[in-house]
Amino acid sequence: MTHQLIDPGKPVQNAYIESFNGRMRDEFLNMHWFLSVPQARLSLASWRRDDNAVRPHSSLGNLTPQEFVRQLAG
């Protein structure tokens, strides 16, 4: 597998990750103040669990990612 880099100044070449980065910045990084790296890691783990298991996503038909995967598998 080879890496495929996007051209500098062309974030639309990978719109999915750019959307995620913006949402993470708005919902997580701009809302928290970290005093240490361990605290930041703990806060990020909590946010990631919430994003993947608790919070519904409109792009998944208002299901959580875990519910969406279960629905695909079932």
PDB file of C-alpha atoms in Angstrom:
ATOM      1  CA  MET A   1       0.000   0.000   0.000  1.00  0.00           C
ATOM      2  CA  THR A   2       1.335   3.444  -0.886  1.00  0.00           C
ATOM      3  CA  HIS A   3       0.437   6.762   0.653  1.00  0.00           C
ATOM      4  CA  GLN A   4      -1.476   9.165  -1.531  1.00  0.00           C
ATOM      5  CA  LEU A   5      -0.924  12.714  -0.357  1.00  0.00           C
ATOM      6  CA  ILE A   6      -3.271  15.545  -1.160  1.00  0.00           C
ATOM      7  CA  ASP A   7      -1.901  18.580  -2.937  1.00  0.00           C
ATOM      8  CA  PRO A   8      -1.017  21.514  -0.661  1.00  0.00           C
ATOM      9  CA  GLY A   9      -3.962  23.879  -0.334  1.00  0.00           C
ATOM     10  CA  LYS A  10      -6.427  21.323  -1.743  1.00  0.00           C
ATOM     11  CA  PRO A  11      -8.367  19.987   1.290  1.00  0.00           C
ATOM     12  CA  VAL A  12     -11.347  19.102  -0.916  1.00  0.00           C
ATOM     13  CA  GLN A  13      -9.303  16.186  -2.267  1.00  0.00           C
ATOM     14  CA  ASN A  14     -10.094  14.446   1.037  1.00  0.00           C
ATOM     15  CA  ALA A  15     -13.359  16.025   2.125  1.00  0.00           C
ATOM     16  CA  TYR A  16     -14.257  13.209   4.563  1.00  0.00           C
ATOM     17  CA  ILE A  17     -11.228  13.714   6.796  1.00  0.00           C
ATOM     18  CA  GLU A  18     -11.431  17.494   6.486  1.00  0.00           C
ATOM     19  CA  SER A  19     -15.042  17.324   7.693  1.00  0.00           C
ATOM     20  CA  PHE A  20     -14.004  15.126  10.620  1.00  0.00           C
ATOM     21  CA  ASN A  21     -11.107  17.437  11.502  1.00  0.00           C
ATOM     22  CA  GLY A  22     -13.430  20.455  11.538  1.00  0.00           C
ATOM     23  CA  ARG A  23     -16.017  18.682  13.669  1.00  0.00           C
ATOM     24  CA  MET A  24     -13.370  17.450  16.106  1.00  0.00           C
ATOM     25  CA  ARG A  25     -11.934  20.949  16.380  1.00  0.00           C
ATOM     26  CA  ASP A  26     -15.381  22.495  16.977  1.00  0.00           C
ATOM     27  CA  GLU A  27     -16.754  19.832  19.338  1.00  0.00           C
ATOM     28  CA  PHE A  28     -13.622  18.832  21.217  1.00  0.00           C
ATOM     29  CA  LEU A  29     -10.495  20.948  20.885  1.00  0.00           C
ATOM     30  CA  ASN A  30     -12.238  24.330  21.129  1.00  0.00           C
ATOM     31  CA  MET A  31     -14.262  23.181  24.154  1.00  0.00           C
ATOM     32  CA  HIS A  32     -11.475  21.833  26.396  1.00  0.00           C
ATOM     33  CA  TRP A  33      -8.404  23.192  28.104  1.00  0.00           C
ATOM     34  CA  PHE A  34      -5.683  20.615  28.743  1.00  0.00           C
ATOM     35  CA  LEU A  35      -3.128  20.920  31.515  1.00  0.00           C
ATOM     36  CA  SER A  36      -1.209  17.768  30.593  1.00  0.00           C
ATOM     37  CA  VAL A  37      -0.856  15.179  27.831  1.00  0.00           C
ATOM     38  CA  PRO A  38      -2.415  12.404  29.978  1.00  0.00           C
ATOM     39  CA  GLN A  39      -5.453  14.623  30.635  1.00  0.00           C
ATOM     40  CA  ALA A  40      -5.777  15.342  26.904  1.00  0.00           C
ATOM     41  CA  ARG A  41      -5.582  11.617  26.106  1.00  0.00           C
ATOM     42  CA  LEU A  42      -8.249  10.787  28.689  1.00  0.00           C
ATOM     43  CA  SER A  43     -10.551  13.531  27.396  1.00  0.00           C
ATOM     44  CA  LEU A  44     -10.025  12.398  23.804  1.00  0.00           C
ATOM     45  CA  ALA A  45     -10.820   8.776  24.702  1.00  0.00           C
ATOM     46  CA  SER A  46     -14.076   9.896  26.307  1.00  0.00           C
ATOM     47  CA  TRP A  47     -15.016  12.074  23.303  1.00  0.00           C
ATOM     48  CA  ARG A  48     -14.188   9.236  20.897  1.00  0.00           C
ATOM     49  CA  ARG A  49     -16.388   6.774  22.833  1.00  0.00           C
ATOM     50  CA  ASP A  50     -19.241   9.281  22.787  1.00  0.00           C
ATOM     51  CA  ASP A  51     -18.785   9.971  19.065  1.00  0.00           C
ATOM     52  CA  ASN A  52     -18.693   6.274  18.138  1.00  0.00           C
ATOM     53  CA  ALA A  53     -21.213   4.757  20.549  1.00  0.00           C
ATOM     54  CA  VAL A  54     -23.607   7.368  21.919  1.00  0.00           C
ATOM     55  CA  ARG A  55     -24.099  10.273  19.519  1.00  0.00           C
ATOM     56  CA  PRO A  56     -26.209   9.644  16.426  1.00  0.00           C
ATOM     57  CA  HIS A  57     -24.826  10.834  13.082  1.00  0.00           C
ATOM     58  CA  SER A  58     -27.124  12.361  10.478  1.00  0.00           C
ATOM     59  CA  SER A  59     -25.009  10.843   7.695  1.00  0.00           C
ATOM     60  CA  LEU A  60     -25.852   7.375   9.089  1.00  0.00           C
ATOM     61  CA  GLY A  61     -29.600   7.911   9.205  1.00  0.00           C
ATOM     62  CA  ASN A  62     -29.440   9.250  12.781  1.00  0.00           C
ATOM     63  CA  LEU A  63     -27.874   6.029  14.059  1.00  0.00           C
ATOM     64  CA  THR A  64     -24.700   5.737  16.082  1.00  0.00           C
ATOM     65  CA  PRO A  65     -21.773   4.232  14.155  1.00  0.00           C
ATOM     66  CA  GLN A  66     -22.065   1.040  16.245  1.00  0.00           C
ATOM     67  CA  GLU A  67     -25.792   0.739  15.481  1.00  0.00           C
ATOM     68  CA  PHE A  68     -25.100   1.332  11.796  1.00  0.00           C
ATOM     69  CA  VAL A  69     -22.491  -1.467  11.677  1.00  0.00           C
ATOM     70  CA  ARG A  70     -24.838  -3.850  13.530  1.00  0.00           C
ATOM     71  CA  GLN A  71     -27.588  -3.045  11.030  1.00  0.00           C
ATOM     72  CA  LEU A  72     -25.263  -3.792   8.102  1.00  0.00           C
ATOM     73  CA  ALA A  73     -24.129  -7.083   9.636  1.00  0.00           C
ATOM     74  CA  GLY A  74     -27.630  -8.233  10.570  1.00  0.00           C
TER      75      GLY A  74
END
